[in-house]
Coordinates of C-alpha atoms in Angstrom, one line a residue:
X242 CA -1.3 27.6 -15.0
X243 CA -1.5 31.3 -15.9
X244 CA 1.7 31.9 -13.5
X245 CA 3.6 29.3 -15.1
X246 CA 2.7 30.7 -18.0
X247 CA 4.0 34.6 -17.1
X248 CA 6.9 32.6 -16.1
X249 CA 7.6 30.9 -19.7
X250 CA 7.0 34.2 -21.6
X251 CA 9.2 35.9 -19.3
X252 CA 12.2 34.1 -20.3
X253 CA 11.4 34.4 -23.9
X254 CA 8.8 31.7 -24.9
X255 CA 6.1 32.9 -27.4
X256 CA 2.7 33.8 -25.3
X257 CA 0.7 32.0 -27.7
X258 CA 2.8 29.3 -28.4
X259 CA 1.6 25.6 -27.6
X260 CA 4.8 24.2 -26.2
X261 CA 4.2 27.6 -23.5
X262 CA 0.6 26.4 -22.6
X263 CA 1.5 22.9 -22.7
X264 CA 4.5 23.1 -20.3
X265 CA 1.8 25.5 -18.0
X266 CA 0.1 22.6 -17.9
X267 CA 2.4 20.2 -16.8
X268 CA 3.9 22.4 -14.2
X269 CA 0.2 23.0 -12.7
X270 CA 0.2 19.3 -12.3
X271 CA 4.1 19.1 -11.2
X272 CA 2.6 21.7 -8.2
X273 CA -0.1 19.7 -7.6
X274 CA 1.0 16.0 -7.7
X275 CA 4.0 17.9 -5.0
X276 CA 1.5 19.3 -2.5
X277 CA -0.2 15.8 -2.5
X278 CA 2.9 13.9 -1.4
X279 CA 2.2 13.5 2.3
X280 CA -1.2 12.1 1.1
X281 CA 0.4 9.8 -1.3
X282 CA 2.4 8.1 1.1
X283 CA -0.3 7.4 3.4
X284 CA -2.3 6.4 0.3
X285 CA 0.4 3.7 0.1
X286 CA 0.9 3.1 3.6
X287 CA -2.8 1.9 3.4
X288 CA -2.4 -0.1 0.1
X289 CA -0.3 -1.9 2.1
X290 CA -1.8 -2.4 5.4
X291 CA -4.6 -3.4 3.3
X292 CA -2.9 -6.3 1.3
X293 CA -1.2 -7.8 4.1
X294 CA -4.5 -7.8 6.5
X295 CA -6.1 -9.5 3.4
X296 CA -5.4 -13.6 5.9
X297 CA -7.2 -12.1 8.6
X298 CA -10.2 -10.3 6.5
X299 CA -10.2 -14.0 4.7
X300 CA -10.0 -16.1 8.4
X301 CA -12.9 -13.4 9.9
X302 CA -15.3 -14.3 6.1
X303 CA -14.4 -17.9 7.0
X304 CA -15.8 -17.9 9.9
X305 CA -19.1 -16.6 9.4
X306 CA -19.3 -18.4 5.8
X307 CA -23.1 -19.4 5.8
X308 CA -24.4 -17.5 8.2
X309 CA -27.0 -15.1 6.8
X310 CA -28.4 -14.2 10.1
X311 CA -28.9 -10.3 10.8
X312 CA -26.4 -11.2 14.4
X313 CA -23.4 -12.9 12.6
X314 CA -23.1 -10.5 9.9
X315 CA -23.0 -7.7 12.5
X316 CA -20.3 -9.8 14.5
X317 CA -18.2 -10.2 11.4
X318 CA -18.4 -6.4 10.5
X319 CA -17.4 -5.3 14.3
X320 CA -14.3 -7.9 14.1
X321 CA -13.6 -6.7 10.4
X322 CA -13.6 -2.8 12.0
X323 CA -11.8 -4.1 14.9
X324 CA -9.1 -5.5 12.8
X325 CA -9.1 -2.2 10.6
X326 CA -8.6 0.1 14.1
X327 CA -6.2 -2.3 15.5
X328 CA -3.8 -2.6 12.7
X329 CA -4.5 1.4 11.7
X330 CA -6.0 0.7 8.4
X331 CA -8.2 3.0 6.2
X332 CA -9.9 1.6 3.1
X333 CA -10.9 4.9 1.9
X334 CA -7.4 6.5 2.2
X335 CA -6.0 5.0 -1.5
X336 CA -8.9 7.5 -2.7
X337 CA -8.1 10.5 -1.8
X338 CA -5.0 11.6 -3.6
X339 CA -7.9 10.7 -6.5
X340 CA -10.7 12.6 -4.9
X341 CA -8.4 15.8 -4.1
X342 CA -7.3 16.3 -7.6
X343 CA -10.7 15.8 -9.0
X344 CA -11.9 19.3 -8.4
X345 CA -8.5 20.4 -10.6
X346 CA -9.2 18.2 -13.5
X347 CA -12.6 19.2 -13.9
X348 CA -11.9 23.3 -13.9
X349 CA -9.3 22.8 -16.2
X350 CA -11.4 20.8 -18.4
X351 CA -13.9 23.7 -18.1
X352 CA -11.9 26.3 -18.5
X353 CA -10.1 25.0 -22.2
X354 CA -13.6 23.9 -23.2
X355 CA -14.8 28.0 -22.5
X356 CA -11.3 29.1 -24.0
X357 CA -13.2 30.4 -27.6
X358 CA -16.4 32.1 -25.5
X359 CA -14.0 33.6 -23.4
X360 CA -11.8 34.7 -25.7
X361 CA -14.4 35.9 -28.0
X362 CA -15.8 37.7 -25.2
X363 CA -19.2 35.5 -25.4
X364 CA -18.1 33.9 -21.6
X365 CA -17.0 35.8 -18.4
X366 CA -13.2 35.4 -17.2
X367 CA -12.8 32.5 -15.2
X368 CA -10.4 33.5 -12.5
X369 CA -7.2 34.5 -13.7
X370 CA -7.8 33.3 -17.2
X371 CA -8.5 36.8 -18.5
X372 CA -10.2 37.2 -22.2
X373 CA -6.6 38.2 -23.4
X374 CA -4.7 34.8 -21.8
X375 CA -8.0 32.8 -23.5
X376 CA -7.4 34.1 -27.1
X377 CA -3.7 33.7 -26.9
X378 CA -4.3 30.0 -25.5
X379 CA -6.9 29.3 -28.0
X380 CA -4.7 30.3 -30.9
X381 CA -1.5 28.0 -29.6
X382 CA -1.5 24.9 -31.6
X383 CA 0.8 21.8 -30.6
X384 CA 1.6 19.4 -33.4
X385 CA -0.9 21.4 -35.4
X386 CA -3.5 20.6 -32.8
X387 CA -5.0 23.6 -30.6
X388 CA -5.2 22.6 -27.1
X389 CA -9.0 23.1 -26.8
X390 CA -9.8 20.4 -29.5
X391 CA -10.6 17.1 -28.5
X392 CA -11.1 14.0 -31.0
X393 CA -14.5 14.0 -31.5
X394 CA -14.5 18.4 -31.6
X395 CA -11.5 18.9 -33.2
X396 CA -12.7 22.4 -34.2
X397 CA -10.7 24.5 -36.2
X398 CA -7.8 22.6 -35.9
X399 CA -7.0 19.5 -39.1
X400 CA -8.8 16.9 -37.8
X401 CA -5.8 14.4 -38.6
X402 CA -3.2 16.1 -36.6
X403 CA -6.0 16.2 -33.4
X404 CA -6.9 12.6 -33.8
X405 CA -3.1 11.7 -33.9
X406 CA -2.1 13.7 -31.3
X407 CA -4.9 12.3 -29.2
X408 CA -4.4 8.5 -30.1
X409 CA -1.1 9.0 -28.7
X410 CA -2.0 10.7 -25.7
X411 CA -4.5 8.0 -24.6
X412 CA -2.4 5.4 -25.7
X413 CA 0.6 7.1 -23.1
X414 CA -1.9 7.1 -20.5
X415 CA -2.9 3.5 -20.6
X416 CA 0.0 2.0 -20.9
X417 CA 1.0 4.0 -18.1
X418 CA -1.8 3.3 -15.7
X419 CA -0.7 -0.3 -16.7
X420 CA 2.2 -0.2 -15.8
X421 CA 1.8 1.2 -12.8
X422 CA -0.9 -1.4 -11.9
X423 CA 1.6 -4.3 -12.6
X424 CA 4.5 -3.2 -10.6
X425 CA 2.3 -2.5 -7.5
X426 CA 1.0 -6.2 -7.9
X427 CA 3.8 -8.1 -9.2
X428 CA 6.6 -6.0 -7.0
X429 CA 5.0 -5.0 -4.0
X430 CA 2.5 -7.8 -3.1
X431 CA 2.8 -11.2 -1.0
X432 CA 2.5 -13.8 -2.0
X433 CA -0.3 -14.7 0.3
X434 CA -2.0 -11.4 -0.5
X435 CA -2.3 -12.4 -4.5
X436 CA -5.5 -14.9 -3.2
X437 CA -8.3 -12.4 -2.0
X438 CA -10.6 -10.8 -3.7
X439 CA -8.7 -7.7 -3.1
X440 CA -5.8 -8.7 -5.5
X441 CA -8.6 -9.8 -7.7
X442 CA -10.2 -6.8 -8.1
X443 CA -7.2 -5.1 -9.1
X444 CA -6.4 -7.1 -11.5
X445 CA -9.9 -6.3 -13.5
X446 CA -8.8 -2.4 -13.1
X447 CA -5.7 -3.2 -14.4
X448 CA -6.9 -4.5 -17.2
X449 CA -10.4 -2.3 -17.3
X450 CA -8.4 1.3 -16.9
X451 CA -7.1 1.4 -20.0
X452 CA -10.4 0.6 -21.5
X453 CA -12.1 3.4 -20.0
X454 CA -9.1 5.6 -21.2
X455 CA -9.8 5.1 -24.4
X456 CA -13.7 5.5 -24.4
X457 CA -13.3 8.4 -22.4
X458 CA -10.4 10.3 -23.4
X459 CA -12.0 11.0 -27.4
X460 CA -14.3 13.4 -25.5
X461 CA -11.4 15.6 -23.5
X462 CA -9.5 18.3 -24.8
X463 CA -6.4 17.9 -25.8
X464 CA -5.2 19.6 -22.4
X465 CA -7.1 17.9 -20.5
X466 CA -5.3 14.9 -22.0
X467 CA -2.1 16.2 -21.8
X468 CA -2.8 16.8 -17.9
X469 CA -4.1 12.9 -17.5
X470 CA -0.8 11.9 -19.0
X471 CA 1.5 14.2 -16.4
X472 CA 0.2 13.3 -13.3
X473 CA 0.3 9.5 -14.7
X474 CA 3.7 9.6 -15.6
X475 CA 4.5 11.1 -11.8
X476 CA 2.8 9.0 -10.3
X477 CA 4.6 6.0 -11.9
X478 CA 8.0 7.5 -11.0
X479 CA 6.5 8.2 -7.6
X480 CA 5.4 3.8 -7.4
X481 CA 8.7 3.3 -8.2
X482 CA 10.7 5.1 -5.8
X483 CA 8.7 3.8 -3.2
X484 CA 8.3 -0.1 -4.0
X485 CA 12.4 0.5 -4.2
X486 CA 12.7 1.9 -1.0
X487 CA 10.0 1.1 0.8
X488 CA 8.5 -2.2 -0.4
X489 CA 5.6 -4.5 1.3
X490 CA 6.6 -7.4 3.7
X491 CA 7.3 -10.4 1.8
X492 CA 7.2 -9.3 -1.5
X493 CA 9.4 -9.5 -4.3
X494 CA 10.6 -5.6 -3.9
X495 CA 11.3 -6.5 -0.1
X496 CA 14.0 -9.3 -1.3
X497 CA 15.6 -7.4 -3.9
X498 CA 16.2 -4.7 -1.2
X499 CA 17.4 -7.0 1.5
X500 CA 19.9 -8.1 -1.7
X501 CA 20.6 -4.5 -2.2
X502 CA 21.3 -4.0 1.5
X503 CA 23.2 -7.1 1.9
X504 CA 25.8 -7.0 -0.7
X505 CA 26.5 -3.1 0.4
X506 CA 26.8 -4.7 4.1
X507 CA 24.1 -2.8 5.5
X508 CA 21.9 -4.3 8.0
X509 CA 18.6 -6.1 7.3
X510 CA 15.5 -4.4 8.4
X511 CA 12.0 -6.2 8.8
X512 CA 8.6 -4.6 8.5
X513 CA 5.5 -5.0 9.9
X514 CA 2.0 -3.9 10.9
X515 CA 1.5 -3.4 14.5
X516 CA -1.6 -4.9 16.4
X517 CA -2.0 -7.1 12.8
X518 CA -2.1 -10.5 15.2
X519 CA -4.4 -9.9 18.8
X520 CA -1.4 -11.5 20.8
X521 CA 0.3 -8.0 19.6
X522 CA -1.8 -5.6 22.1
X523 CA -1.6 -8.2 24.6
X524 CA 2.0 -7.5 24.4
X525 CA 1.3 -4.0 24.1
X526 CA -0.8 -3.5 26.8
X527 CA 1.8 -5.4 29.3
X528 CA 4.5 -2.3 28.4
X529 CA 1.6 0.6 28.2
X530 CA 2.7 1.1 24.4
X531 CA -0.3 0.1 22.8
X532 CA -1.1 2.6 20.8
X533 CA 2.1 2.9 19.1
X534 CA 2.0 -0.9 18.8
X535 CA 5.6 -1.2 20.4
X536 CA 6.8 -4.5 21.4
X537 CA 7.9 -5.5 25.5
X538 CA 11.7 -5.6 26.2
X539 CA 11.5 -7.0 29.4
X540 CA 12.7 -10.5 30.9
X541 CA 10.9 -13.3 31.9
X542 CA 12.8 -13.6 35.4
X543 CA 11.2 -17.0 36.3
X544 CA 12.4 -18.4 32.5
X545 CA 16.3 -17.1 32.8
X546 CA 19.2 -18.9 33.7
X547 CA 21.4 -17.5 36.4
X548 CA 24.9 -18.2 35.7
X549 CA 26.8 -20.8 38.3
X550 CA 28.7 -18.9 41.5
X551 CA 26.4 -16.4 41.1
X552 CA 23.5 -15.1 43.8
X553 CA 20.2 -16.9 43.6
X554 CA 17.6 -14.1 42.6
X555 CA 14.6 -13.5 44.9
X556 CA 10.9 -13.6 43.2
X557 CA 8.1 -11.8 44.4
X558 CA 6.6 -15.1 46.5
X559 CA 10.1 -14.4 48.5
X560 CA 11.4 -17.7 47.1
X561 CA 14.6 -17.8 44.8
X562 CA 15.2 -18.4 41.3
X563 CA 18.7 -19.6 40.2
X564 CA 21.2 -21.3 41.7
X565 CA 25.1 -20.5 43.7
X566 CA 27.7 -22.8 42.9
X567 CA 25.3 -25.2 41.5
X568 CA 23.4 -25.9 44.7
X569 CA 19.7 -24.3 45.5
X570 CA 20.0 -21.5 47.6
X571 CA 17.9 -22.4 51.4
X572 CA 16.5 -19.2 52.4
X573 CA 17.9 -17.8 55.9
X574 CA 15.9 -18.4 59.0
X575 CA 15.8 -15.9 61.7
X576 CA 17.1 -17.4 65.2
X577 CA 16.4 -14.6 67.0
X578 CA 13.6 -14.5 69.5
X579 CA 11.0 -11.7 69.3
X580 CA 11.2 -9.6 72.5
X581 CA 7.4 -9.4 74.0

């Protein structure tokens, strides 16, 4: 944040101007939310996985419904697990584009809630946030509101133009989180993976999220805020751009791509999971590709037709498969006598 900010004042902007801090802010995030893209796209890689193994989790709960004994739930966890390894899944990975930006959020929101003590001198320099950078950040004001205040603290700052500004901050961040909630169930989710308790339960955060927003966000500065409303509004664009391009199996986002593709002429493409059905690593195992989940080319000699006029083909028993000029070919006896 403080080299974006060198950066702004470099090419002119005021040092202790709020649109300077602010757009610090925003391009900490833009940094951030950029180094986290190879994480975000196996966070949706195992949204995905996730929703479409959502049959099989139901089939393996069906079939130990009403069991309660310590032996059947144990069997249902292993085949649950066994599903997870086979079809590479990881329930945890949607968490930790989440979990790795934690540790940012909260030292920001320390840091512009230390701003005054640190630039009064009262609190030590934390990192490169020098006492000089703190009173110069303290003082910027955006919309009349300093960055520090928050909607229950607004500080020095009029109280009106910090409860404003931080209505309409939470209000950004709800209806984004929303929004990004809806296109990722409506868009990018079979049909058959709308039923589970999965789908169910987000649904409640759709609707719960923006709830919390708004109990929460009256006790975060308004940077803090301003940060939360950044890395929503990426990640929405991010959603986006991926359900386009990339969309579930089955979903609506998969058909309005195949639409895309088909009117442009450009061939159809199918996804799917590897390993999702068992009969998959049987078919893997056969080729020795199991672990990449890739699927057998070969021929079923014994099931092909040989064309007519053509040479009857020899099986491994030493009998013949096919026919030559429509008529069975008789293997060839040898007339010659062994010599003793």
């Amino acid at each position: 944040m403080v080299g974006f900010h060198k950066v702004f004042t470099a090419i002119g902007m005021p040092s202790d101007g709020g649109w300077t801090w602010a757009l610090s802010i925003v391009g900490l995030v833009i940094v951030l939310r950029i180094l986290l893209i190879p994480l975000f796209f196996k966070q949706i890689k195992s949204s995905r996985r996730m929703q479409l193994i959502q049959p099989e989790i139901q089939k393996i709960q069906q079939k130990y419904k009403g069991k309660k004994d310590a032996e059947s739930r144990q069997k249902m966890s292993e085949e649950t697990m066994e599903l997870y390894r086979r079809t590479g899944t990881n329930p945890f990975s949607s968490c930790m584009p989440i979990l790795l930006q934690s540790p940012f959020f909260f030292a920001l929101f320390r840091v512009l809630n230390r701003l005054k003590d640190i630039g009064s001198g009262k609190h030590d320099a934390i990192g490169w946030m020098t006492q000089d950078l703190a009173s110069q950040a303290e003082k910027s004001t955006l919309f009349g509101a300093q960055l520090s205040s928050s909607f229950m603290h607004p500080g020095d700052s009029p109280i009106g133009a910090v409860r404003v500004l931080t209505v309409v901050l939470i209000i950004i961040m709800s209806v984004t989180v929303f929004t990004t909630q809806h296109q990722l169930m409506r868009k990018n989710m079979p049909a058959s993976a709308l039923d589970n308790p999965l789908a169910k339960q987000q649904k409640y955060i759709m609707y719960i999220m923006p709830v919390f927003f708004a109990i929460s966000g009256v006790n975060f500065p308004i940077g803090v805020l301003l940060y939360w409303v950044t890395t929503n509004l990426w990640t929405m664009g991010q959603q986006f751009y991926t359900i386009r391009r990339m969309p579930a199996p089955g979903s609506e986002a998969e058909k309005a791509l195949e639409a895309r593709r088909a009117a442009k002429g450009k061939p159809i493409t199918k996804l799917s999971i590897p390993g999702l059905h068992k009969d998959d690593n049987a078919t893997d195992d056969a080729t020795g590709d199991a672990k990449n989940g890739a699927k057998s080319d070969a021929v079923d000699l014994s099931k092909a037709k040989t064309p007519a006029g053509s040479p009857g083909l020899v099986t491994a028993d030493g009998g013949t498969a096919g026919k030559a000029g429509g008529q069975r070919v008789q293997p060839k006896r040898n007339n010659k006598k062994r010599k003793r």
